[in-house]
Coordinates of N, CA and C in Angstrom, one line a residue:
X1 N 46.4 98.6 95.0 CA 45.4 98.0 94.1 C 44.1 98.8 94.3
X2 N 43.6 98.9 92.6 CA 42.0 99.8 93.0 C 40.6 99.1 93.7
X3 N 40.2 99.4 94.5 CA 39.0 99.0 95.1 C 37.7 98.8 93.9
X4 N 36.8 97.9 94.3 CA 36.2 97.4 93.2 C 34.9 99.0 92.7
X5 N 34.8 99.8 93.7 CA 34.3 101.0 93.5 C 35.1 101.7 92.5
X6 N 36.9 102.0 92.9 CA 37.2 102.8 92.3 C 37.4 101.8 90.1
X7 N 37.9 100.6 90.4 CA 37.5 100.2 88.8 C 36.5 100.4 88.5
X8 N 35.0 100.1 89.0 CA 33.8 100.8 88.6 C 33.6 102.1 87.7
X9 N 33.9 103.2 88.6 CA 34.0 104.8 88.4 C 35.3 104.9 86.9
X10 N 36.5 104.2 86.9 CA 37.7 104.4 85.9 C 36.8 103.9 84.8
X11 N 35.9 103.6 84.4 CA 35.4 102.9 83.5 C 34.4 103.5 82.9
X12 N 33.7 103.1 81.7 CA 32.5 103.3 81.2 C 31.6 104.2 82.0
X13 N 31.2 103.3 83.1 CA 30.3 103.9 84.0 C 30.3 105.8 84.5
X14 N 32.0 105.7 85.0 CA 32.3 107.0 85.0 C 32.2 108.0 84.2
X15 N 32.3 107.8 83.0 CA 32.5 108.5 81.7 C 31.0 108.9 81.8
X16 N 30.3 108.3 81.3 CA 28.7 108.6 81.4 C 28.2 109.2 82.1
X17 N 28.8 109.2 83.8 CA 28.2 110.2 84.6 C 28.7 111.4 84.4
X18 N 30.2 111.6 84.2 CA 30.0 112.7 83.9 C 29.5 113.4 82.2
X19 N 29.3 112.7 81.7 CA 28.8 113.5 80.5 C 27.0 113.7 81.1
X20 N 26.6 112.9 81.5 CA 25.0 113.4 82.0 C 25.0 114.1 83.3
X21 N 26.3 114.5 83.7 CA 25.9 115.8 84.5 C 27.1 116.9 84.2
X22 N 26.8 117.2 83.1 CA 27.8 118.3 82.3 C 26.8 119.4 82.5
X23 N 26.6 120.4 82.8 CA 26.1 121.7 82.6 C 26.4 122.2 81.4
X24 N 26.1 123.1 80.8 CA 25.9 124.2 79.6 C 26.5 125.4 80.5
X25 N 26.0 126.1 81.6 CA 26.3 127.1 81.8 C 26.1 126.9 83.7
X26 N 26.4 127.8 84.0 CA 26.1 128.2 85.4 C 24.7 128.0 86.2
X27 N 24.2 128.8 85.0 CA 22.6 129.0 85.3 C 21.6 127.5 85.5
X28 N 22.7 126.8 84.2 CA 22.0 124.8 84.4 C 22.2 124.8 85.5
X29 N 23.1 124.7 86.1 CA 23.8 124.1 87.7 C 23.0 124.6 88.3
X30 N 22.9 125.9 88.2 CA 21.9 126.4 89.8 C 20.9 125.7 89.4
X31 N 19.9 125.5 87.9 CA 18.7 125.4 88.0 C 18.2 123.5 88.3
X32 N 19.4 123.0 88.1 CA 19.6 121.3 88.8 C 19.4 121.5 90.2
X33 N 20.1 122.4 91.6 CA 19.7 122.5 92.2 C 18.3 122.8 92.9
X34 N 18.2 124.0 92.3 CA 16.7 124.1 92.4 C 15.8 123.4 92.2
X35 N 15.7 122.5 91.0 CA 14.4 121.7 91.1 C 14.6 120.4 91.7
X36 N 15.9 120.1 92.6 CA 16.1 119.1 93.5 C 15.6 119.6 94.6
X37 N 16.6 120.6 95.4 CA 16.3 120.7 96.6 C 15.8 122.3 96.9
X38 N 15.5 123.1 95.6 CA 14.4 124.1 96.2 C 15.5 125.4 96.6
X39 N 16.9 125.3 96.2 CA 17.9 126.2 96.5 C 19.5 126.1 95.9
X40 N 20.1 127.3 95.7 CA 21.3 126.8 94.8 C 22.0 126.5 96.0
X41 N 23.4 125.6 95.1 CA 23.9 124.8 96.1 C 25.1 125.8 96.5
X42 N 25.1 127.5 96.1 CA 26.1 128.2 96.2 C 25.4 128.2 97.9
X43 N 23.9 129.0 97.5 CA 23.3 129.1 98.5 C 23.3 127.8 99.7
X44 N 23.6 126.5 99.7 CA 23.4 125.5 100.2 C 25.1 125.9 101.3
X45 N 25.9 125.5 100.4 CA 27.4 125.9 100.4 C 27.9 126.8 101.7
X46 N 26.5 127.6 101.5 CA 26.5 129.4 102.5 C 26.5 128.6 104.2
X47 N 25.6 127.8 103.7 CA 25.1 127.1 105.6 C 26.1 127.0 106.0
X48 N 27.5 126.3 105.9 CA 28.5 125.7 106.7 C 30.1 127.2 105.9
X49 N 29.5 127.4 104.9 CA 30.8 128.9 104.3 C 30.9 129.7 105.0
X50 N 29.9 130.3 104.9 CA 29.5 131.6 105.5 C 30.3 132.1 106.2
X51 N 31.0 133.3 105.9 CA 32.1 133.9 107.0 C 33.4 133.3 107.0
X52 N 33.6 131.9 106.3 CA 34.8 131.8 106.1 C 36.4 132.9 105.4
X53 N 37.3 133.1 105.7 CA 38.0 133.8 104.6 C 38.2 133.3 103.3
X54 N 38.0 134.4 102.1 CA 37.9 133.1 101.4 C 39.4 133.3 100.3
X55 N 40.1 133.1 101.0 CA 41.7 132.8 100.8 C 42.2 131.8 101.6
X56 N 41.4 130.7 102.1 CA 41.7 129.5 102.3 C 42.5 128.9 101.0
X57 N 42.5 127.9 101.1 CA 42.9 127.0 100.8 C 42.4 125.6 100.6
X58 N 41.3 125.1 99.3 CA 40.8 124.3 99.9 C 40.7 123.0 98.8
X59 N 40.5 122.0 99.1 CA 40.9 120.5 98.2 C 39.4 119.6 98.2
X60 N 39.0 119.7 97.3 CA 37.9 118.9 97.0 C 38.2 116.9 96.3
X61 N 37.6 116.2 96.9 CA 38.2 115.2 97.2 C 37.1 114.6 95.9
X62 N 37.8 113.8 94.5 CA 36.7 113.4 94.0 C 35.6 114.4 93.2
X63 N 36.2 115.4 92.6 CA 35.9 116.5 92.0 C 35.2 116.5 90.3
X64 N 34.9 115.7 90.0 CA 34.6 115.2 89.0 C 34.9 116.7 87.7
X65 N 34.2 116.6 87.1 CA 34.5 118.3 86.3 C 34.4 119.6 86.6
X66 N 34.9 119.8 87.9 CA 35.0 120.6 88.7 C 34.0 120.9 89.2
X67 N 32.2 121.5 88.7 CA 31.2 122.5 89.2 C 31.5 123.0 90.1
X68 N 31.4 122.0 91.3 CA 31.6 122.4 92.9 C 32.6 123.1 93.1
X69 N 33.6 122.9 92.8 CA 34.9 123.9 92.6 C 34.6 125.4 92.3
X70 N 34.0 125.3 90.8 CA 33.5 126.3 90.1 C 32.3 127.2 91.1
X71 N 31.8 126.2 91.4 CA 30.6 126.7 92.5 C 30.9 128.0 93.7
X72 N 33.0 127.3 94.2 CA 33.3 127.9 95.3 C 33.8 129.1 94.9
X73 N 34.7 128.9 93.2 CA 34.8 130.4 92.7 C 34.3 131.0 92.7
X74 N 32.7 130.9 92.4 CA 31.6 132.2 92.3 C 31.4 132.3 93.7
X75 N 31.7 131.9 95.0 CA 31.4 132.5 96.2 C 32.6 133.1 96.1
X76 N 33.7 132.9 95.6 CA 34.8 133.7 96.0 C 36.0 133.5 96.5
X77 N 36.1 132.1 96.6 CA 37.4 131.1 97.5 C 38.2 131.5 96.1
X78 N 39.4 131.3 96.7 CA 40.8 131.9 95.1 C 41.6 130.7 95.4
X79 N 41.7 130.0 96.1 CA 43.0 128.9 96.3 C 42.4 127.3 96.2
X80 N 41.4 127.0 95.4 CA 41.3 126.0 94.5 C 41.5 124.7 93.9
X81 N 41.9 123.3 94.4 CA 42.5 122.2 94.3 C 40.9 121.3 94.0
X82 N 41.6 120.4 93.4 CA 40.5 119.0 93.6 C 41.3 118.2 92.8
X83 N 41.3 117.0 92.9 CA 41.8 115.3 92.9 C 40.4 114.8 92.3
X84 N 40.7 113.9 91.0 CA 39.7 113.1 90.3 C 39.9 111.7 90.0
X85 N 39.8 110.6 90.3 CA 40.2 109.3 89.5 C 40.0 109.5 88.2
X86 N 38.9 109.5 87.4 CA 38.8 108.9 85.9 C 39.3 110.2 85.1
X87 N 40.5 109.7 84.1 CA 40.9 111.3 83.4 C 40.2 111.5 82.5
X88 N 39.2 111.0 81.9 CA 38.2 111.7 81.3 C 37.8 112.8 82.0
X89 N 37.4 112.7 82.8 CA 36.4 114.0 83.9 C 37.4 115.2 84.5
X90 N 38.6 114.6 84.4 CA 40.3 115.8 84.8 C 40.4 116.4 83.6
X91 N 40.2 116.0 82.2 CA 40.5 116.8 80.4 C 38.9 117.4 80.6
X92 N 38.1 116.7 80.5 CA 36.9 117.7 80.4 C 36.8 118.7 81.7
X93 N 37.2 119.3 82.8 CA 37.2 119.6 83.9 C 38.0 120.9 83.3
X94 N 39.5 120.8 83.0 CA 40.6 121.8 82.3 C 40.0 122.3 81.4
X95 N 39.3 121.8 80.2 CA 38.5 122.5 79.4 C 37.6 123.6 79.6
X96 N 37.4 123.4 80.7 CA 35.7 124.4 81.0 C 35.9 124.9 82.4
X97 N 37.1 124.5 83.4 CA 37.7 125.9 84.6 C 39.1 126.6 84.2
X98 N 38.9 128.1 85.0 CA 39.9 128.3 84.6 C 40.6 128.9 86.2
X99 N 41.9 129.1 86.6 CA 42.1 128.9 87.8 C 41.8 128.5 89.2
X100 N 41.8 127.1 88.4 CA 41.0 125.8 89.4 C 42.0 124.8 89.4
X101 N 43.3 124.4 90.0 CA 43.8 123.1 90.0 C 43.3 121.8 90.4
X102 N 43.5 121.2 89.1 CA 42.7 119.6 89.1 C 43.7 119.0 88.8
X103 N 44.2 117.7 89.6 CA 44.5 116.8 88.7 C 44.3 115.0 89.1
X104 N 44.6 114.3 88.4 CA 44.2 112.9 88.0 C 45.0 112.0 89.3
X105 N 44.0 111.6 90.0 CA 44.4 110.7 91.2 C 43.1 110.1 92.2
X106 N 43.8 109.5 93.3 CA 42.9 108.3 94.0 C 42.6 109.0 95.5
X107 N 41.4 109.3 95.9 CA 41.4 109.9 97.4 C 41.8 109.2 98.5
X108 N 42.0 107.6 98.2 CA 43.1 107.0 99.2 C 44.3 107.2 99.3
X109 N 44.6 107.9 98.0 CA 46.0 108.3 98.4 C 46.4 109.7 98.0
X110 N 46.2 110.8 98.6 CA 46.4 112.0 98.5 C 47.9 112.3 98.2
X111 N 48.0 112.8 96.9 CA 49.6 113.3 96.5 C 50.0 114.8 97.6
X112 N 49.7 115.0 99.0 CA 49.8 116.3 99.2 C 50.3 116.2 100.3
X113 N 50.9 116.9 101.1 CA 51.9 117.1 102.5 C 50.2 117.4 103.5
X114 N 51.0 116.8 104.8 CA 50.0 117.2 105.8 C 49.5 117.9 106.2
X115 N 48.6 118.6 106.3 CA 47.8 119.6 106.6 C 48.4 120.6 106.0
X116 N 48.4 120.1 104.0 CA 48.6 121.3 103.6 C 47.2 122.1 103.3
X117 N 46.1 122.1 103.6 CA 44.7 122.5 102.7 C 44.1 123.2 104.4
X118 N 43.8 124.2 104.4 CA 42.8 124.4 105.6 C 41.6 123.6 105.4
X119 N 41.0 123.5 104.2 CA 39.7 122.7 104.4 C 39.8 121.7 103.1
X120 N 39.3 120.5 103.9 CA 39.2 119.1 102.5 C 37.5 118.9 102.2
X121 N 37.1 118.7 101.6 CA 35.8 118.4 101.3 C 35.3 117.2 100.3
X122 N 34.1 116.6 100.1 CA 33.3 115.8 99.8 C 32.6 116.2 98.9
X123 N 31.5 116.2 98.0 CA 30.6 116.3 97.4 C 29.7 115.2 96.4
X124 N 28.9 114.3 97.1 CA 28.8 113.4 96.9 C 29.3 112.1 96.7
X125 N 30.9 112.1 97.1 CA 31.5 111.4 96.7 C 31.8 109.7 98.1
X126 N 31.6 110.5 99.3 CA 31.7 109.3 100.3 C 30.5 108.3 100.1
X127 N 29.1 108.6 99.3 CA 28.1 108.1 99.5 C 28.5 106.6 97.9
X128 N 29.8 107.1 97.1 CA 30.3 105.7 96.0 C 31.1 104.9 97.2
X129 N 32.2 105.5 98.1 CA 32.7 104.2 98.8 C 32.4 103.5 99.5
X130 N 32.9 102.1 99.5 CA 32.4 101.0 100.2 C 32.5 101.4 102.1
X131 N 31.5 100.6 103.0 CA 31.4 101.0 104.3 C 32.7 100.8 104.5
X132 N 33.6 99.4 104.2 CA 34.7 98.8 104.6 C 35.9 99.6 104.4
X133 N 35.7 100.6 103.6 CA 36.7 101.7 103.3 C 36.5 102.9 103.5
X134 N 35.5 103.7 104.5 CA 35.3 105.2 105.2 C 36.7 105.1 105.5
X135 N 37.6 104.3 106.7 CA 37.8 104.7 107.1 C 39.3 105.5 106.8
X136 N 39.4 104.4 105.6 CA 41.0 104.9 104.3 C 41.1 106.0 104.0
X137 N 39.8 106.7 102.9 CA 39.5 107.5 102.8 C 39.4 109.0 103.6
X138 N 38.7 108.3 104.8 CA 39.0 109.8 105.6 C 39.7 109.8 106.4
X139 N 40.5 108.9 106.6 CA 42.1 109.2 107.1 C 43.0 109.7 106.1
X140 N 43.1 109.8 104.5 CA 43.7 111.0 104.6 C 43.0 112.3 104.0
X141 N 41.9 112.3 103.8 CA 41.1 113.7 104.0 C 41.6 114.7 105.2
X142 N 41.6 113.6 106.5 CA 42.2 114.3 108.0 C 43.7 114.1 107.8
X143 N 44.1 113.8 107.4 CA 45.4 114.1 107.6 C 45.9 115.5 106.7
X144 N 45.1 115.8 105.5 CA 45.6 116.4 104.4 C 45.1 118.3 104.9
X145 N 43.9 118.1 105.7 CA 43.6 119.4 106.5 C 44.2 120.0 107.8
X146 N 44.3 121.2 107.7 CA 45.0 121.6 109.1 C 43.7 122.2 109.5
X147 N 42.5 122.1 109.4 CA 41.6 122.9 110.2 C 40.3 122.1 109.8
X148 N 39.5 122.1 108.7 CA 38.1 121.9 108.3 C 37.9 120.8 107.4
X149 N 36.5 119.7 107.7 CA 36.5 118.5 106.9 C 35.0 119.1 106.3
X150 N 34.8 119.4 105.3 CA 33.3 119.2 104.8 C 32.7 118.5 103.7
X151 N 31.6 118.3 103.5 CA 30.8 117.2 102.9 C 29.4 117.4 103.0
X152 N 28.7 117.2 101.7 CA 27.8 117.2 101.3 C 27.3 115.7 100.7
X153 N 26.2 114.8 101.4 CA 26.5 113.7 101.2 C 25.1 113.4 101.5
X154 N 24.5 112.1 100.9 CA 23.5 111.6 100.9 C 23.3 111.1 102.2
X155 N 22.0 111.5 102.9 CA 22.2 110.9 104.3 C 21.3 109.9 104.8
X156 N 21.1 108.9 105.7 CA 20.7 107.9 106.5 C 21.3 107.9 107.9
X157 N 20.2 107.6 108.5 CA 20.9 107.3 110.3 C 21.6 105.8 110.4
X158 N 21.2 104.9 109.6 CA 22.2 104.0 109.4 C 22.6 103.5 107.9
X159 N 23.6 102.9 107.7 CA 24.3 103.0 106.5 C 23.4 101.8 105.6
X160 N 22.6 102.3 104.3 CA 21.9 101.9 103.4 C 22.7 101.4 102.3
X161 N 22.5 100.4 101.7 CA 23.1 100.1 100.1 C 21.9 100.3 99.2
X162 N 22.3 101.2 98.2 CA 20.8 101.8 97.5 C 21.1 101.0 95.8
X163 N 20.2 100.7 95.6 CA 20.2 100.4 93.9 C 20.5 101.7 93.2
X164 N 22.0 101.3 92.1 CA 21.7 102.6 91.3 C 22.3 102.5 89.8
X165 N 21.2 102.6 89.3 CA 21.3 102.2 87.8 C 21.2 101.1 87.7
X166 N 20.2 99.7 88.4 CA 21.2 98.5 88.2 C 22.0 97.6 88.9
X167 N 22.7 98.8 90.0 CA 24.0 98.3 90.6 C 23.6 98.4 91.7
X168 N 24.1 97.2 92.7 CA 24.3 97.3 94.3 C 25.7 97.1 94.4
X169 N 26.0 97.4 95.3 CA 27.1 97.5 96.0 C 28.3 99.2 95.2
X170 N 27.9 99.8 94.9 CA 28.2 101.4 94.5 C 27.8 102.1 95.0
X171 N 26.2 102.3 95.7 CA 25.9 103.7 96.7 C 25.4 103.2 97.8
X172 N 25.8 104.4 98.7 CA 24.9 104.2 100.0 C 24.9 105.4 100.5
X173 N 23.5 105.1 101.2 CA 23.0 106.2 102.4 C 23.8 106.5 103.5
X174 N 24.6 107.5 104.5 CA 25.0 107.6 105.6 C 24.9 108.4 106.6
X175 N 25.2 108.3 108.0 CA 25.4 109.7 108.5 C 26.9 109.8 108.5
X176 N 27.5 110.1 107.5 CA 29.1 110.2 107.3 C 29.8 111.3 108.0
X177 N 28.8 112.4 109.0 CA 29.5 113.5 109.4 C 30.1 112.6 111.1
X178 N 28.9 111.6 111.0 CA 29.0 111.1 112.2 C 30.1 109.9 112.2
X179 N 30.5 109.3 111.1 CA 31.4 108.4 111.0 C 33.0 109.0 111.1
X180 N 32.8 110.3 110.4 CA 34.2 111.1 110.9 C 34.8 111.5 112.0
X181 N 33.2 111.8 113.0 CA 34.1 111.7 114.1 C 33.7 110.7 114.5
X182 N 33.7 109.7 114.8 CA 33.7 108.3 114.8 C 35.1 107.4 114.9
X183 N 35.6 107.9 113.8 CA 36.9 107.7 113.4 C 37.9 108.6 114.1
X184 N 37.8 110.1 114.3 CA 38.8 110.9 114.7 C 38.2 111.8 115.9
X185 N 38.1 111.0 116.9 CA 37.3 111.6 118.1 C 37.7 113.1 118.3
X186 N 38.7 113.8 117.8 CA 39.2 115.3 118.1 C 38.0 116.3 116.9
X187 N 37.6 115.6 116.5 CA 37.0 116.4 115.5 C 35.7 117.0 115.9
X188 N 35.3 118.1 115.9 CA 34.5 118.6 116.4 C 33.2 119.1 115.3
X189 N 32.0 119.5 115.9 CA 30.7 119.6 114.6 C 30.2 121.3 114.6
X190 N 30.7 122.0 113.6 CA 30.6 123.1 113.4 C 29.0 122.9 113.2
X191 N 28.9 122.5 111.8 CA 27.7 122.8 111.8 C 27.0 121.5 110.9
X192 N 25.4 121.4 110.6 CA 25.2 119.7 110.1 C 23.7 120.7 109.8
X193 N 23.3 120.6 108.4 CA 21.9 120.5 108.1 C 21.1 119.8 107.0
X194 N 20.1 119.2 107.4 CA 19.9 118.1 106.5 C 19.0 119.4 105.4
X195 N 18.7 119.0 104.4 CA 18.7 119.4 103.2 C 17.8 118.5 102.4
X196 N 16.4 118.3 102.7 CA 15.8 117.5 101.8 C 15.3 117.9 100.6
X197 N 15.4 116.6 99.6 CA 14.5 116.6 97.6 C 13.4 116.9 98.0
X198 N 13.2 118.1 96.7 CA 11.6 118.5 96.8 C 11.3 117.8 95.6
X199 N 12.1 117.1 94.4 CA 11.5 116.5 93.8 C 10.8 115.4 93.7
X200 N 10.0 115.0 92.7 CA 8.7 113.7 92.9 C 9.8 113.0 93.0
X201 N 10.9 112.7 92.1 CA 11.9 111.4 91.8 C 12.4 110.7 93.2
X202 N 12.7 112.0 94.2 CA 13.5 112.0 95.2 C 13.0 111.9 96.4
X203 N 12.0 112.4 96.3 CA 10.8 112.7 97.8 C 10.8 111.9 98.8
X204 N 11.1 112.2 99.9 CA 11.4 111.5 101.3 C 12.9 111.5 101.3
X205 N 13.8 111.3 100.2 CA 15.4 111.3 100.4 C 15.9 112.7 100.8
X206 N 16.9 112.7 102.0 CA 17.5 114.0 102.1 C 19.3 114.1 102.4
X207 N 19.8 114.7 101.6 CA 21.4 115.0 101.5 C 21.6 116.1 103.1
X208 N 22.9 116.1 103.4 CA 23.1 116.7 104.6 C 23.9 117.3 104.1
X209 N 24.9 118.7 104.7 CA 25.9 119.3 104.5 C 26.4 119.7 106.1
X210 N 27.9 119.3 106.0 CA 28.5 119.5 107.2 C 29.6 120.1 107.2
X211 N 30.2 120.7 108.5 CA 31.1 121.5 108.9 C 32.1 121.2 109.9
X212 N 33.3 120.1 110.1 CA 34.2 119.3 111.4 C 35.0 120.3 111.3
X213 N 35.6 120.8 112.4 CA 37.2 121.0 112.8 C 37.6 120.3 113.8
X214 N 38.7 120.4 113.6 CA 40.0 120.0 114.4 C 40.3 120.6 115.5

């Protein structure tokens, strides 16, 4: 049964978001970053990438029309996965990547053998699920990696429910790097940098990007 977050997202709501965060080109994407947080998010990416091989293997959880995917091709990763609920955002996603596998499903339930992916990742996506359900979700994130969990995620030292659009009970604040190992004491912290908005809209909020292994 879908969680009242995931009918949320299958719906209307979802559709919209991704159409108001469609890019035109490349250059939109970087330039969204930029006048958020003052850097592209390839460049952001680099903090916890950096030095990786990039003939991993990697699965982005919640991938909406790819970017971030797209994002990892232009650094140069070749082995490419991501998992989406709403198929609106999986047809428009095929449209516009090209050697990027996407397809239509739920990050509580990973269609994929165990630690087939060296690295699983996030990108804004743990900051839609409910507190009561971290721990669903990144049990099988961890189970689906043989080595690296990362995430890019809105952050707070304790867990916030934020108005958004309207809505409570759809976002929140966290320290999610800290919930994972929380959850999976073997996990260890490569790397964690918080990343604050330089914009007026945003100012004082700041996203984190992290680095667990196994």
């Amino acid at each position: 049964m879908k969680t009242d977050q995931e009918n949320f997202w299958s719906k209307n709501f979802g559709q919209e978001y991704s159409d108001r965060n469609s890019w035109q080109s490349d250059a939109e994407w970087d330039k969204f970053y930029f006048d958020n947080w003052g850097k592209s998010k390839l460049d952001i990416n680099n903090i916890v990438l950096e030095g990786l091989p990039r003939d991993i293997r990697i699965l982005e959880v919640g991938c909406n029309i790819g970017m971030q995917l797209r994002g990892f091709q232009r650094m140069g990763f070749e082995n490419l996965y991501g998992i989406e609920l709403q198929h609106y955002a999986v047809e428009k996603a095929k449209q516009i990547n090209s050697k990027i596998n996407i397809i239509q499903g739920s990050g509580f339930d990973l269609p994929f053998k165990d630690e087939f992916f060296d690295l699983v990742c996030t990108n804004g996506v743990l900051i839609h699920i409910a507190p009561a359900d971290h721990s669903r979700i990144m049990k099988e994130m961890y189970r689906c990696s043989s080595k690296y969990i990362m995430g890019w995620e809105y952050y707070a030292d304790d867990i916030q429910d934020i108005n958004y659009r309207g809505n409570t009970g759809y976002l929140w604040k966290a320290d999610f790097a800290g919930i994972f190992m929380k959850n999976f004491p073997g996990l260890k912290e490569v790397s964690r940098t918080k990343v604050p908005y330089i914009s007026e809209k945003e100012k004082g909020n700041v996203d984190e990007i992290y680095l667990l292994t196994k």
